[in-house]
CSV table of C-alpha atoms in Angstrom, one decimal:
chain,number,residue,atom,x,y,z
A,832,UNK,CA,-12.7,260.1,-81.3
A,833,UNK,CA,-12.8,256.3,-81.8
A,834,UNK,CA,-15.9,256.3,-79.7
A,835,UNK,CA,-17.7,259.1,-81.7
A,836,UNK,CA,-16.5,257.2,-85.1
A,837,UNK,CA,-18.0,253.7,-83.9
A,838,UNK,CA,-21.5,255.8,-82.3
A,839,UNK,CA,-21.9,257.4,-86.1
A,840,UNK,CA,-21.0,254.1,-88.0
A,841,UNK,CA,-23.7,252.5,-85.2
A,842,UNK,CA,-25.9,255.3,-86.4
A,843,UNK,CA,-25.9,255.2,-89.9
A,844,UNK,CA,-28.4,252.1,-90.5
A,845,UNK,CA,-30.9,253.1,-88.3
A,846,UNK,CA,-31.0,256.8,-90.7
A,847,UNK,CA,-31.2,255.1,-93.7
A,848,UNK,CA,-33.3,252.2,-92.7
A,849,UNK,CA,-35.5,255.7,-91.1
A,850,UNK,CA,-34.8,257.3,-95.0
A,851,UNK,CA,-36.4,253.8,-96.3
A,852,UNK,CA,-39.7,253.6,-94.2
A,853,UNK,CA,-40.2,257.5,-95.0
A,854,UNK,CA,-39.8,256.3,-98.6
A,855,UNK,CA,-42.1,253.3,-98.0
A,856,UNK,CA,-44.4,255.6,-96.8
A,857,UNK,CA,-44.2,257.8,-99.5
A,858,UNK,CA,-44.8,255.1,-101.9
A,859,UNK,CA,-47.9,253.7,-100.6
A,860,UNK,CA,-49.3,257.7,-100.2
A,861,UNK,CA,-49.4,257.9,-104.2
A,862,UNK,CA,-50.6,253.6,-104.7
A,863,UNK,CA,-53.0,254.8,-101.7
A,864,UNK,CA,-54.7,257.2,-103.8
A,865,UNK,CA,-55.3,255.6,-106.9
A,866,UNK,CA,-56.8,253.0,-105.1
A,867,UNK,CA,-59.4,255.2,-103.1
A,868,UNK,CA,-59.9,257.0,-106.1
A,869,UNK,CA,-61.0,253.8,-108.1
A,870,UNK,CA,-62.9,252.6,-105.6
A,871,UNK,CA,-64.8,256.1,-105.0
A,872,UNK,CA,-65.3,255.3,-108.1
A,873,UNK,CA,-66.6,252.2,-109.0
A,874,UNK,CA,-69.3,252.6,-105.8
A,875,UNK,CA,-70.6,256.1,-107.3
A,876,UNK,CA,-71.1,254.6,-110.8
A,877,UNK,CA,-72.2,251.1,-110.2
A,878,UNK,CA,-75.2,253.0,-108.8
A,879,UNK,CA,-75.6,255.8,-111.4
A,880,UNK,CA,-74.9,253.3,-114.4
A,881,UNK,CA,-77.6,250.9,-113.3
A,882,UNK,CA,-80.1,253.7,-112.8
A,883,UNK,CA,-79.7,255.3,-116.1
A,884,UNK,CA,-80.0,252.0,-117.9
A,885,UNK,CA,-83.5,251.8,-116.0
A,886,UNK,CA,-84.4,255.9,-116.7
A,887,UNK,CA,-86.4,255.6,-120.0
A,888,UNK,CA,-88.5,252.2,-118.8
A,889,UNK,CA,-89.1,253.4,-115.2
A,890,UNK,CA,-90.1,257.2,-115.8
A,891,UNK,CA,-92.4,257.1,-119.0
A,892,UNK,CA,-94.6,259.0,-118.5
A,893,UNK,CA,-94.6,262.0,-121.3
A,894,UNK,CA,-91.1,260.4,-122.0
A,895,UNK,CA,-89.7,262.3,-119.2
A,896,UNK,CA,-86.6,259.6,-118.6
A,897,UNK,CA,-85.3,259.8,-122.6
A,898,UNK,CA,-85.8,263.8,-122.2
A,899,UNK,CA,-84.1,263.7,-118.8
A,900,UNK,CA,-81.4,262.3,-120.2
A,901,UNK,CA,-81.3,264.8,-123.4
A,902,UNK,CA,-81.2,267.5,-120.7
A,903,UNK,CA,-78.3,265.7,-119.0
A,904,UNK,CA,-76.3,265.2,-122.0
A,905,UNK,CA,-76.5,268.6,-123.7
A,906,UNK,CA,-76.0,270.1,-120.3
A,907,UNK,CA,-72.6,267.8,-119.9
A,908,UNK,CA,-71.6,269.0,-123.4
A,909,UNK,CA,-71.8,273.1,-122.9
A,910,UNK,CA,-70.5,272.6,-119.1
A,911,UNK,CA,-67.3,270.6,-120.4
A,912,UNK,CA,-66.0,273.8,-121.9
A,913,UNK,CA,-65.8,275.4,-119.1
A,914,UNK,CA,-65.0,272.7,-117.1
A,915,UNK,CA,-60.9,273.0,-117.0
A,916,UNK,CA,-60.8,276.7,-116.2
A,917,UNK,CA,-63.3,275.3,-113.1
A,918,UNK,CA,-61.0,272.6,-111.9
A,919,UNK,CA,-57.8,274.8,-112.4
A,920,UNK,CA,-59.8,277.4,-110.0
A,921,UNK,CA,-60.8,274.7,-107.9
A,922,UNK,CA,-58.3,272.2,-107.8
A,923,UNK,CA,-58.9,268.5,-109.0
A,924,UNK,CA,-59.7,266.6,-105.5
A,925,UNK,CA,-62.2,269.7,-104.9
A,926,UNK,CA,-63.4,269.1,-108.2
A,927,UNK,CA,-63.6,265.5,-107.6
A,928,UNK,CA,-65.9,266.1,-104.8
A,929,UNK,CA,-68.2,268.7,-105.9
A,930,UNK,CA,-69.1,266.7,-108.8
A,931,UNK,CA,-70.2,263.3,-107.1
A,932,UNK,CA,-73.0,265.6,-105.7
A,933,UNK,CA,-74.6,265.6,-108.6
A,934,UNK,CA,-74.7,262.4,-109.2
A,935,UNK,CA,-75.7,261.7,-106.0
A,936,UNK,CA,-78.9,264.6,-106.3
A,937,UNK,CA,-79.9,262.7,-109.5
A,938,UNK,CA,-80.8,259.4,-107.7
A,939,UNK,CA,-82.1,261.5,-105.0
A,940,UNK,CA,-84.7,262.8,-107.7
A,941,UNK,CA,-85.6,259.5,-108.8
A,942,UNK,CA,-87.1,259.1,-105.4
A,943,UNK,CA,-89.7,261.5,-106.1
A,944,UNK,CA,-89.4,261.4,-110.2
A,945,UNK,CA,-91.5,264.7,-111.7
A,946,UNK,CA,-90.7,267.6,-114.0
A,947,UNK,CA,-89.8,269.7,-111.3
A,948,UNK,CA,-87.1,267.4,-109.5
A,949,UNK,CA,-85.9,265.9,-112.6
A,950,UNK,CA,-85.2,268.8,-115.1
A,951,UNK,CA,-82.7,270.6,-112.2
A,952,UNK,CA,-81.2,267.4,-111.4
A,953,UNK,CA,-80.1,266.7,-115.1
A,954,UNK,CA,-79.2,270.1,-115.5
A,955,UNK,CA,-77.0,270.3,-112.4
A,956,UNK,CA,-75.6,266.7,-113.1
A,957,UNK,CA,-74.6,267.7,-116.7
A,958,UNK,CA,-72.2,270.7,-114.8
A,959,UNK,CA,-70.8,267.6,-112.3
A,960,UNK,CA,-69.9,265.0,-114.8
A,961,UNK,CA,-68.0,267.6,-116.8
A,962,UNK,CA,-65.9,268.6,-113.8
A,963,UNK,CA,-65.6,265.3,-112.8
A,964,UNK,CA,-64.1,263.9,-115.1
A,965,UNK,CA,-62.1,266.9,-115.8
A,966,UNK,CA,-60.6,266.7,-112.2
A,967,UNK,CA,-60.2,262.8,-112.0
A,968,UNK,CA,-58.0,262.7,-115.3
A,969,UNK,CA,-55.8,265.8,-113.8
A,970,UNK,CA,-55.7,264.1,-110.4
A,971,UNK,CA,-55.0,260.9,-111.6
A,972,UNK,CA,-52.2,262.5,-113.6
A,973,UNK,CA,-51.1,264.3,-110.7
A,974,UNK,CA,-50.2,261.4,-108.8
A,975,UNK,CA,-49.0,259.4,-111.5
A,976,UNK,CA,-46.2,262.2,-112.2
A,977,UNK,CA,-45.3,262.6,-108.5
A,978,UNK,CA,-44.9,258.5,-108.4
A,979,UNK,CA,-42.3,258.8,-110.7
A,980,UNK,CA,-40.3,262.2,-109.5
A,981,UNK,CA,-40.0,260.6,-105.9
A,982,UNK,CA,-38.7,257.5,-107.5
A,983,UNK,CA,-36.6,258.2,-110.6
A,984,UNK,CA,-39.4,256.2,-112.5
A,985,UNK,CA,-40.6,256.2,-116.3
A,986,UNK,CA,-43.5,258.4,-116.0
A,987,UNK,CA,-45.6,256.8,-119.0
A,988,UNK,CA,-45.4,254.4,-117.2
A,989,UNK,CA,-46.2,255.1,-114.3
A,990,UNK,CA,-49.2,257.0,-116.1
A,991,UNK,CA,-50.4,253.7,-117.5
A,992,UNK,CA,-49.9,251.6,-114.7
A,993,UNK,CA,-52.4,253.8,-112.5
A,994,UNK,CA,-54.8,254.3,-115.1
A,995,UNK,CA,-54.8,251.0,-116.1
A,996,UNK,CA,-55.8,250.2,-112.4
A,997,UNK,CA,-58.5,252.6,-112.6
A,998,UNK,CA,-60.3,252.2,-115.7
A,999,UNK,CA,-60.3,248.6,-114.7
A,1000,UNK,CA,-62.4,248.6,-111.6
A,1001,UNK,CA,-64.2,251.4,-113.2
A,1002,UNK,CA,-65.5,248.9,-116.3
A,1003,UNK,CA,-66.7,246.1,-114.1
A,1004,UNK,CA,-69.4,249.1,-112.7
A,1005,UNK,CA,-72.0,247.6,-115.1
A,1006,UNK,CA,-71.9,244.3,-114.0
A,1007,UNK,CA,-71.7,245.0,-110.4
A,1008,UNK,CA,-74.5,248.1,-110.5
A,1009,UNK,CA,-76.9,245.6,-112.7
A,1010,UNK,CA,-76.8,242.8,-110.5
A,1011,UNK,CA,-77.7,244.7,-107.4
A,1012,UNK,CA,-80.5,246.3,-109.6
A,1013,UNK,CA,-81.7,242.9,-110.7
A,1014,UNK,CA,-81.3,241.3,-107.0
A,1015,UNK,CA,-83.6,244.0,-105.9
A,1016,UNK,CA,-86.5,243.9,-108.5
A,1017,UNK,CA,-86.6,240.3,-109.6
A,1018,UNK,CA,-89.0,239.8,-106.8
A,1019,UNK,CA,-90.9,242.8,-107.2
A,1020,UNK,CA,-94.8,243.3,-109.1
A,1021,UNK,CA,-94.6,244.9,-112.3
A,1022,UNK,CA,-95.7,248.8,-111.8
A,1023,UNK,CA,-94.9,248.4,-107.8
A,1024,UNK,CA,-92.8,251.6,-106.5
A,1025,UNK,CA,-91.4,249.6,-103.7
A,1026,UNK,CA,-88.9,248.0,-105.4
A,1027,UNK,CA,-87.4,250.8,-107.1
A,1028,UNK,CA,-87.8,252.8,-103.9
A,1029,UNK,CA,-85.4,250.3,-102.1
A,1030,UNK,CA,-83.3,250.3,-105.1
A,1031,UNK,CA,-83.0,254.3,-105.5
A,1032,UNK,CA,-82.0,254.3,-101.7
A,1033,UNK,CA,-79.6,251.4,-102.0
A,1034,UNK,CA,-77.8,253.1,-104.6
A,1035,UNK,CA,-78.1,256.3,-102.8
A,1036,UNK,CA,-76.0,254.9,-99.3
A,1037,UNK,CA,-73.5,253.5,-102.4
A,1038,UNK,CA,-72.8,256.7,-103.5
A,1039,UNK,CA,-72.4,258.3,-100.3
A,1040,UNK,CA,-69.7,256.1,-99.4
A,1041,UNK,CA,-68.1,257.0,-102.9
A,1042,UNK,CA,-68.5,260.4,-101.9
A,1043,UNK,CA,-66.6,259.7,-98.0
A,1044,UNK,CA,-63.7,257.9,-100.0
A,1045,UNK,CA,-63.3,260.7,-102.0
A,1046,UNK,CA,-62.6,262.9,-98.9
A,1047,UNK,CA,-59.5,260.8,-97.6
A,1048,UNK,CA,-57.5,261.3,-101.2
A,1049,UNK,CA,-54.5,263.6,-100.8
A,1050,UNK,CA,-54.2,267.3,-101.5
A,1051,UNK,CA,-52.0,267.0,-104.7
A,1052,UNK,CA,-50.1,270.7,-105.1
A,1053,UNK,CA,-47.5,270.1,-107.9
A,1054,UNK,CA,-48.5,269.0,-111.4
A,1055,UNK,CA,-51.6,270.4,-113.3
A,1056,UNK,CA,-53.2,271.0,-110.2
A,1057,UNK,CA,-54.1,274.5,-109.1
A,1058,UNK,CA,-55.9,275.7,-106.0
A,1059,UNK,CA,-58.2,278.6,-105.5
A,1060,UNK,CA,-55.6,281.6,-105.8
A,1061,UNK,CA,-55.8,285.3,-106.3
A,1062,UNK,CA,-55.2,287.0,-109.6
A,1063,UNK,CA,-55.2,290.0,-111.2
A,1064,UNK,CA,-55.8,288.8,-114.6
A,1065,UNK,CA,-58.7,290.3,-116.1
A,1066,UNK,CA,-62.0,289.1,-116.8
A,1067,UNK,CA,-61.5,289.9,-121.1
A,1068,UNK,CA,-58.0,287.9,-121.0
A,1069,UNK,CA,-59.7,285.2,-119.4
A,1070,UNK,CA,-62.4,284.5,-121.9
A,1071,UNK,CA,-60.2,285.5,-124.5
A,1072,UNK,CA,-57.5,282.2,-123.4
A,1073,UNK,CA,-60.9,279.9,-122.7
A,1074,UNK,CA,-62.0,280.5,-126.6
A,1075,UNK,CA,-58.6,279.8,-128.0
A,1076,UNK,CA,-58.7,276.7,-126.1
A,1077,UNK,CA,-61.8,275.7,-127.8
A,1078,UNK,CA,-61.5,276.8,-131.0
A,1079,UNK,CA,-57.5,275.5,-131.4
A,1080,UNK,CA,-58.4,272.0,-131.2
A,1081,UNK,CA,-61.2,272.0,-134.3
A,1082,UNK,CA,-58.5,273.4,-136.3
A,1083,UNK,CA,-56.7,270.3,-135.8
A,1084,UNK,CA,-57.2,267.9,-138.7
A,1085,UNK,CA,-56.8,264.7,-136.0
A,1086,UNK,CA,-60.0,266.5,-134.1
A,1087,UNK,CA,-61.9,266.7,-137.0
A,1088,UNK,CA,-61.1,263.2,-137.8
A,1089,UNK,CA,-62.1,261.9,-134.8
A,1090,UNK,CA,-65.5,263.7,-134.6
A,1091,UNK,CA,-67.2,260.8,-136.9
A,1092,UNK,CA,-66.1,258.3,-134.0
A,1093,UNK,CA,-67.1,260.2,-131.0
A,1094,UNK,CA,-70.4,260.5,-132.7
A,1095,UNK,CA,-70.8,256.9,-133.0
A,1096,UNK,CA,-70.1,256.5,-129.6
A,1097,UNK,CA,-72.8,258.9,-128.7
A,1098,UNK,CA,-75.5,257.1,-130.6
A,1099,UNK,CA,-74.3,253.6,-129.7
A,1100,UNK,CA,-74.7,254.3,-126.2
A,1101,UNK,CA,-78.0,256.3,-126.9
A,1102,UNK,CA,-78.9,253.0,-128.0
A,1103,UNK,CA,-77.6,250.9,-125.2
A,1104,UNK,CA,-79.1,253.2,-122.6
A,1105,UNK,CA,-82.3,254.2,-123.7
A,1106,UNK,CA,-83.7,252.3,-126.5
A,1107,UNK,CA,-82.7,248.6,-126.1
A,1108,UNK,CA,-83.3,249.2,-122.4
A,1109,UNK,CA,-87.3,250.2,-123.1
A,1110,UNK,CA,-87.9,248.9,-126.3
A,1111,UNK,CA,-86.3,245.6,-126.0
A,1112,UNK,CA,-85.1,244.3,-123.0
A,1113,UNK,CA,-88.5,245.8,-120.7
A,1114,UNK,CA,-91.2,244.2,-123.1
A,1115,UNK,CA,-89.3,240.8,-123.3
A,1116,UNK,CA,-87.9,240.4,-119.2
A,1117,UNK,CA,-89.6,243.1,-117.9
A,1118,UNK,CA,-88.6,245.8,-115.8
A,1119,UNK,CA,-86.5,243.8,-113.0
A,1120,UNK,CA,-84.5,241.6,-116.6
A,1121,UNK,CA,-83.3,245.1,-117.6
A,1122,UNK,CA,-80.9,244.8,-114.6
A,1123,UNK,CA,-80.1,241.0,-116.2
A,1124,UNK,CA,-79.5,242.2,-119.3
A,1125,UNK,CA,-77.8,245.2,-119.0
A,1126,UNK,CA,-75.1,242.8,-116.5
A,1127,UNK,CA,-74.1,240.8,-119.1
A,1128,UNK,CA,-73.8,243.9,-121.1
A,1129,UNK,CA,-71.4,245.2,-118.8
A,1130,UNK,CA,-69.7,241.8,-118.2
A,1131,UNK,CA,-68.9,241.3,-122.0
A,1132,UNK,CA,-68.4,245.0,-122.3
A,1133,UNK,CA,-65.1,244.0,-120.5
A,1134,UNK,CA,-64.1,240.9,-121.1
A,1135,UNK,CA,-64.3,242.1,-125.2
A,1136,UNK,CA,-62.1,245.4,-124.2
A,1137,UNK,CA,-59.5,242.8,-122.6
A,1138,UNK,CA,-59.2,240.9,-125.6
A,1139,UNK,CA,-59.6,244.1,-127.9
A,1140,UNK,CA,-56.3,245.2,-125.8
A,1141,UNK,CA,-54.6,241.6,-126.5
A,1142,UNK,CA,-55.6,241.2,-129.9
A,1143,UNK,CA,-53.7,244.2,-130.2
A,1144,UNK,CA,-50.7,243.3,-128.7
A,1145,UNK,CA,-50.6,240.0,-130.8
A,1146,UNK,CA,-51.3,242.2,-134.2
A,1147,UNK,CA,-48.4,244.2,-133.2
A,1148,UNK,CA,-45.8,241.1,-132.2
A,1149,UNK,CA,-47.2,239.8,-135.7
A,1150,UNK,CA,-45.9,243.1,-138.0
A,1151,UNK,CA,-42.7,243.1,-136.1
A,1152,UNK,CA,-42.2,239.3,-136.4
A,1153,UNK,CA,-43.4,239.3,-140.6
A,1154,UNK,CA,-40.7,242.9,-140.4
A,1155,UNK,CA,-37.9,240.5,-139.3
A,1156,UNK,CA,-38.3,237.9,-141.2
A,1157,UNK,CA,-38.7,239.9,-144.5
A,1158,UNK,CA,-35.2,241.2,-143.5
A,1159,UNK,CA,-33.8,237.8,-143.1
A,1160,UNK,CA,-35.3,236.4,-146.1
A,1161,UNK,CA,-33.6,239.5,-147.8
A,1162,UNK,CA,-30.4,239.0,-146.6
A,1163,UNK,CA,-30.5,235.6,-147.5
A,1164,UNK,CA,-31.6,236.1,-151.0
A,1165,UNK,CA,-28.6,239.0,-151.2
A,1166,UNK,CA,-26.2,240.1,-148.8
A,1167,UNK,CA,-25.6,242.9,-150.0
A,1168,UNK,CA,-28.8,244.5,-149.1
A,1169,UNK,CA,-27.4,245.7,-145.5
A,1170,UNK,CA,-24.3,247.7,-145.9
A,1171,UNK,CA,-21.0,246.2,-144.7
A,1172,UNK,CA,-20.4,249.0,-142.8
A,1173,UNK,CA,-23.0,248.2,-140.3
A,1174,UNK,CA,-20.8,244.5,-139.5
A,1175,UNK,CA,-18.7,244.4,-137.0
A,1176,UNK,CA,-14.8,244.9,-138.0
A,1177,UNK,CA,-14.1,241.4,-136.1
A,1178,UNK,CA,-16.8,239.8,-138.2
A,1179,UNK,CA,-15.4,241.4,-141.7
A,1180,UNK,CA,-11.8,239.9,-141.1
């Protein structure tokens, strides 16, 4: 029996050091992820962001870039309310994956730019950004929650943490896309296809590795993800729970609020993508300076969102510090103003 005791005390750190590599494991299965995720990322959108900012001055002729892009943006705004009930069917890393083919399918067009191949590519790209972005926020969420059940952590943060690490590779896309653009062109002759031939096919092997990475992230099965799955729900009920989720939010007096802002977005980077691109930035650098440009764009773009985010920080340490002092300089003026029950006993004596 003695034997047996000193075999199972023997025993016992080699099962939990076991329990600690399995949770080790674990660990860097969510952190692993998020990273692929970002990264997927950051290579499919380095290209697309640099070719959209060179749409309207490349394809001019009968303004077929600006109405591409129309195309592509009311096409992204009708898809997106549809989009959930499509990543629910689908689940989010299937989602993920069929919508980087339409961003891939839009650069492929811009190899061969006409009507007839650039019309079906913005149409079909407006369906794959709304799902895309649709499925990356639930997968992202996904992972974030199952960080913090494994591990007994906060899960806003935990939320923040890996969104935080996302959105910032994702903002340096600009800088990184624009560059490569700009490396590519510089040396180019104005109205030469050869350049942006190169360029198109450089940004087409970038996205294909975006869309590899996206095919080593982790089937996520808990959360607010959903696979394919048979049900017996009707058709009626169906559209009946997809216009309540519409209409619900406009009732909202926060949504309505917020509508003037998302507008102003909309027209900013209507703006930044289309007309300081061709009316500004083509005439006075030419077509390879949009690339320039547009990569100190993207690099101020982030370095004025980080200190937007501390600027923040420091207004709120600022109302809490002028808080306390106004309740020092209170009790100063007149003890009275706190209660004595809220002193200590000790301290009243």
């Amino acid at each position: 029996m003695a034997s047996m005791d000193n075999n199972r005390d023997e025993e016992e750190p080699f099962v939990a050091a076991a329990a600690s590599v399995d949770n080790s494991e674990t660990l860097r299965n969510h952190t692993k992820d998020v990273h692929i995720l970002s990264s997927a990322f950051l290579l499919i959108f380095l290209a697309y962001g640099a070719a959209q900012n060179l749409e309207t001055t490349l394809n001019t002729k009968d303004d077929m870039g600006t109405i591409s892009l129309g195309i592509l943006y009311v096409s992204f705004t009708f898809f997106s309310l549809i989009a959930s009930s499509v990543v629910r069917f689908m689940g989010s890393k299937n989602a993920v994956l069929l919508g980087t083919s339409g961003y891939w399918l839009f650069i492929a067009a811009n190899l061969k730019p006409t009507w007839y191949t650039m019309v079906p590519a913005s149409l079909y790209l407006g369906f794959a950004a709304s799902i895309i972005w649709v499925g990356q926020g639930t997968y992202l969420t996904s992972t974030a929650r199952s960080q913090a059940r494994d591990y007994h952590l906060h899960e806003g943060t935990v939320i923040g943490n890996f969104n935080g690490e996302f959105w910032g590779m994702f903002a340096s896309h600009q800088f990184v896309g624009n560059l490569i653009s700009l490396a590519i062109l510089r040396n180019g002759t104005e109205g030469s296809t050869t350049g942006t031939t190169l360029l198109f096919t450089v940004f087409l092997c970038s996205m294909t590795l975006g869309t590899i990475l996206v095919c080593f992230l982790s089937k996520r099965v808990d959360g607010g993800e959903e696979g394919p799955k048979d049900s017996s729900v009707s058709l009626y009920s169906s559209l009946t729970s997809l216009s309540k989720s519409v209409i619900t939010p406009l009732l909202d007096v926060r949504m309505l609020l917020i509508i003037p802002l998302i507008a102003y977005s909309g027209l900013q980077q209507a703006f930044v993508w289309a007309e300081f691109t061709e009316k500004i930035a083509t005439p006075a650098l030419g077509v390879s300076g949009v690339g320039g440009s547009m990569a100190v764009y993207g690099a101020f773009d982030t370095i004025v969102s980080s200190i937007g985010m501390f600027c923040f920080i420091v207004s709120l340490i600022s109302v809490a510090t002028a808080c306390c002092s106004a309740l020092v300089e209170s009790y100063a003026s007149d003890p009275q103003v706190f209660p004595p029950v809220l002193v200590p006993a000790k301290i009243v004596e």
